[in-house]
Amino acid sequence: MKKILFVASEAVPFIKTGGLADVVGSLPKCFDKEYFDVRVMIPKYLCMKESWRNDMEYVNHFYMDYMGQSRYVGILQYVYEGITFYFIDNEGYFNGPKPYGDWYCDLEKFCFFSRAALSALPVIGFQPDVVHCHDWQTALIPVLLKDRFHDGEFFRSMKSVITIHNLKFQGVWDVMTIKRLTGLPDYYFTPDKLEAYKDGNLLKGGIVYADAITTVSETYAEEIKMPFYGEGLDGLMRARANSLRGIVNGIDYDDFNPETDPYIVQKYNAKNFRKEKIKNKRALQEELGLPQDDRKFMVGIVSRLTDQKGLDLIQCVLDEICQDDIQLVVLGTGEERYENMFRHYDWKYNDKVSANIFYSEPMSHKIYAACDAFLMPSLFEPCGLSQLMSLRYGTVPIVRETGGLKDTVEPYNEFENRGTGFSFQNYNAHEMLAVIRYAERIYYDKKREWNKIIDRAMAMDYSWNTSAVKYQELYDWLIGY
Ligand code: ADP
Ligand code: GLC
């Protein structure tokens, strides 16, 4: 039995701020259980729902020297859908209303977590063959495995994988501070290791020291070797190209299933969506106070409201979009400027725009089920899960051709009867507008063609089946048997 440990900062169903949590929570149960024992370790945040926290089972605790103090490390566990989740407890670090807050505090919090996660393994008696780390928050682990944890028998042959879900966030501070937080000696702070552009950089350390690097789509794996997407690390990505693979994300086909989804008013499937899906649109129009009209072209957005998601393109042409016969339903939180932008347009075009500036799992499902199209014009997108959820619910994605969006949405071709969505290439607001209007024309004037796009979208398989096998192959290769 091969033992794998996922270490990350978030995982569904316990805590989620974005797609990382979906991946870390849903991928482990898709491995072949006969050969792989995959467990997950995340912090125990005070902001997790009380019912989760109450049901966690105490495993053990110990004290760990960190930054000159002896600190408490509690270990709890919860077996969810057959997967063991471990939680690292320290109320000093994992308090607050959200998993992330102030940049500096986050750095200290996750350096502590990375060290505590490894230190906890002998205590719980779980000796993974591979530690699979995710993003900058756990990028220190591959470095620690080659440094202070290397001498003991327990850790020596442990391999590490780092998956880059978003290269933009790297965990950067001045070298002195990173040295203090990591406890690493001077040796590591040179430009071929943890130093980047004179600062200390945790993600860079992970990329340099991990035995394998993956990212969440093939196109993003190529893009990050170029300066535009490389976030200053494109040279390193090119240097480590032989150890870098793109493996596209999947989604949980049980949680996201229009046939069984408890959050939606009318369940439907690939056979009966022509009659049934519309009932979800009616219900959402009623719930959000939009005009009740079956025909209206309803476009959804469910997103973190940040620059990454291409919201400035939307801002640029939203007045023009609102001249059309359209309804735009937005669900998201994030940067104030975008929250206010959508609130403003909700006020200005009250019968066309509905801005829902909050986080809600049920509302997101209702939007995936109710809308005709889903808009995701990202500036960059390592993979993107929302477009996969849309495909699953027969809601036609309109995307920019970048990263995972390019790999998962095939553009409609009216001459060859192909395609599962609509896409545009350049980061240009009017190019986006033209494609939205093209989609509108197909929707209004060629409904049969539109429905065939939905047929093809719903026939796609973006469950974890294929990608989990690719991770298994990677683990096999690393472990060497
Ligand atoms: P990212 O990880 O960059 O935010 P993804 O598309 O990979 O983008 O994943 C986003 C996930 O977060 C999806 O599951 C999406 O449904 C969810 N999500 C984003 N914003 C909200 C919100 N306000 N309410 C509910 N779910 C949201
Ligand atoms: C990141 C990326 C997103 C990806 C998700 C899960 O948050 O922004 O594109 O789908 O991680 O891998």
XYZ file of N, CA and C and ligand atoms in Angstrom, residues 17-24 134-135 163-167 169 215-217 220 247 249-250 304 308-309 376 378 380-388 404-405 464 471, ligand 2:
135
model
N -12.016 28.679 0.432
C -12.101 30.042 -0.092
C -12.077 30.030 -1.612
N -11.647 28.910 -2.216
C -11.597 28.851 -3.685
C -11.390 27.423 -4.150
N -10.969 27.292 -5.406
C -10.865 25.980 -6.040
C -9.877 25.037 -5.373
N -8.853 25.589 -4.712
C -7.883 24.747 -4.009
C -8.588 23.780 -3.054
N -9.558 24.300 -2.326
C -10.285 23.468 -1.363
C -11.057 22.351 -2.062
N -11.637 22.661 -3.212
C -12.370 21.632 -3.965
C -11.428 20.493 -4.350
N -10.240 20.873 -4.823
C -9.294 19.865 -5.292
C -8.797 19.006 -4.124
N -8.342 19.662 -3.069
C -7.751 18.928 -1.945
C -8.798 18.050 -1.248
N 0.600 21.754 -1.603
C -0.206 22.571 -2.498
C 0.020 24.057 -2.234
N 0.495 24.753 -3.268
C 0.661 26.210 -3.221
C 1.675 26.684 -2.167
N 2.140 20.998 -5.992
C 1.213 21.392 -7.042
C 0.985 22.898 -6.974
N 1.200 23.524 -8.119
C 0.979 24.980 -8.197
C -0.449 25.221 -8.669
N -1.257 25.751 -7.776
C -2.627 26.096 -8.152
C -2.706 27.540 -8.621
N -1.732 28.328 -8.189
C -1.720 29.728 -8.591
C -0.333 30.291 -8.340
N 0.369 30.587 -9.428
C 1.758 31.050 -9.292
C 1.843 32.493 -8.799
N 0.668 33.824 -6.121
C 0.923 33.945 -4.689
C 2.118 33.082 -4.323
N 1.193 21.305 -12.104
C 0.232 22.384 -12.045
C -1.069 21.864 -12.661
N -2.119 22.689 -12.633
C -3.451 22.116 -12.762
C -4.067 22.129 -14.164
N -3.246 22.428 -15.175
C -3.662 22.176 -16.562
C -2.413 22.158 -17.429
N -1.476 25.778 -18.650
C -0.832 26.614 -17.632
C 0.611 26.162 -17.409
N -1.549 18.571 -14.961
C -2.621 17.565 -14.829
C -3.916 18.323 -14.543
N -7.487 19.573 -13.502
C -8.374 19.269 -12.372
C -9.660 18.601 -12.833
N -10.268 17.890 -11.904
C -11.628 17.415 -12.104
C -12.511 18.060 -11.044
N -14.324 34.551 -7.216
C -13.629 35.507 -6.365
C -13.505 36.783 -7.195
N -7.480 38.646 -11.373
C -7.254 37.393 -12.114
C -8.438 37.019 -13.002
N -9.626 37.355 -12.537
C -10.833 36.827 -13.190
C -11.322 37.665 -14.371
N -16.521 33.732 -17.852
C -15.258 33.604 -17.121
C -14.109 34.079 -18.014
N -11.078 35.172 -17.713
C -9.894 35.367 -16.870
C -8.664 35.906 -17.602
N -5.666 35.206 -16.280
C -4.988 33.907 -16.294
C -5.836 32.953 -15.465
N -5.731 31.668 -15.744
C -6.552 30.698 -15.013
C -5.830 29.351 -14.991
N -5.140 29.056 -13.888
C -4.390 27.795 -13.816
C -5.234 26.595 -14.245
N -6.419 26.465 -13.701
C -7.363 25.490 -14.254
C -8.742 26.123 -14.368
N -9.307 26.473 -13.220
C -10.690 26.931 -13.211
C -11.588 25.727 -13.002
N -12.462 25.835 -12.014
C -13.415 24.753 -11.759
C -14.825 25.191 -12.140
N -15.064 26.489 -12.066
C -16.424 26.977 -12.320
C -16.904 26.612 -13.719
N -16.001 26.670 -14.696
C -16.422 26.309 -16.060
C -16.721 24.817 -16.146
N -16.045 24.007 -15.317
C -16.321 22.554 -15.324
C -17.685 22.293 -14.691
N -6.419 26.487 -17.942
C -7.369 25.383 -17.974
C -8.643 25.703 -18.742
N -8.947 26.984 -18.902
C -10.152 27.338 -19.670
C -9.978 26.884 -21.111
N -12.872 13.163 -11.722
C -11.447 12.974 -11.445
C -10.866 11.725 -12.082
N -2.036 11.224 -11.422
C -1.333 11.432 -10.145
C -0.783 10.107 -9.624
C -6.489 28.252 -8.054
C -6.694 28.732 -9.483
C -7.780 28.003 -10.214
C -7.738 26.515 -9.961
C -7.744 26.252 -8.470
C -7.707 24.779 -8.141
O -7.264 28.911 -7.141
O -6.929 30.116 -9.508
O -7.664 28.256 -11.612
O -8.837 25.878 -10.563
O -6.636 26.847 -7.884
O -6.593 24.135 -8.698
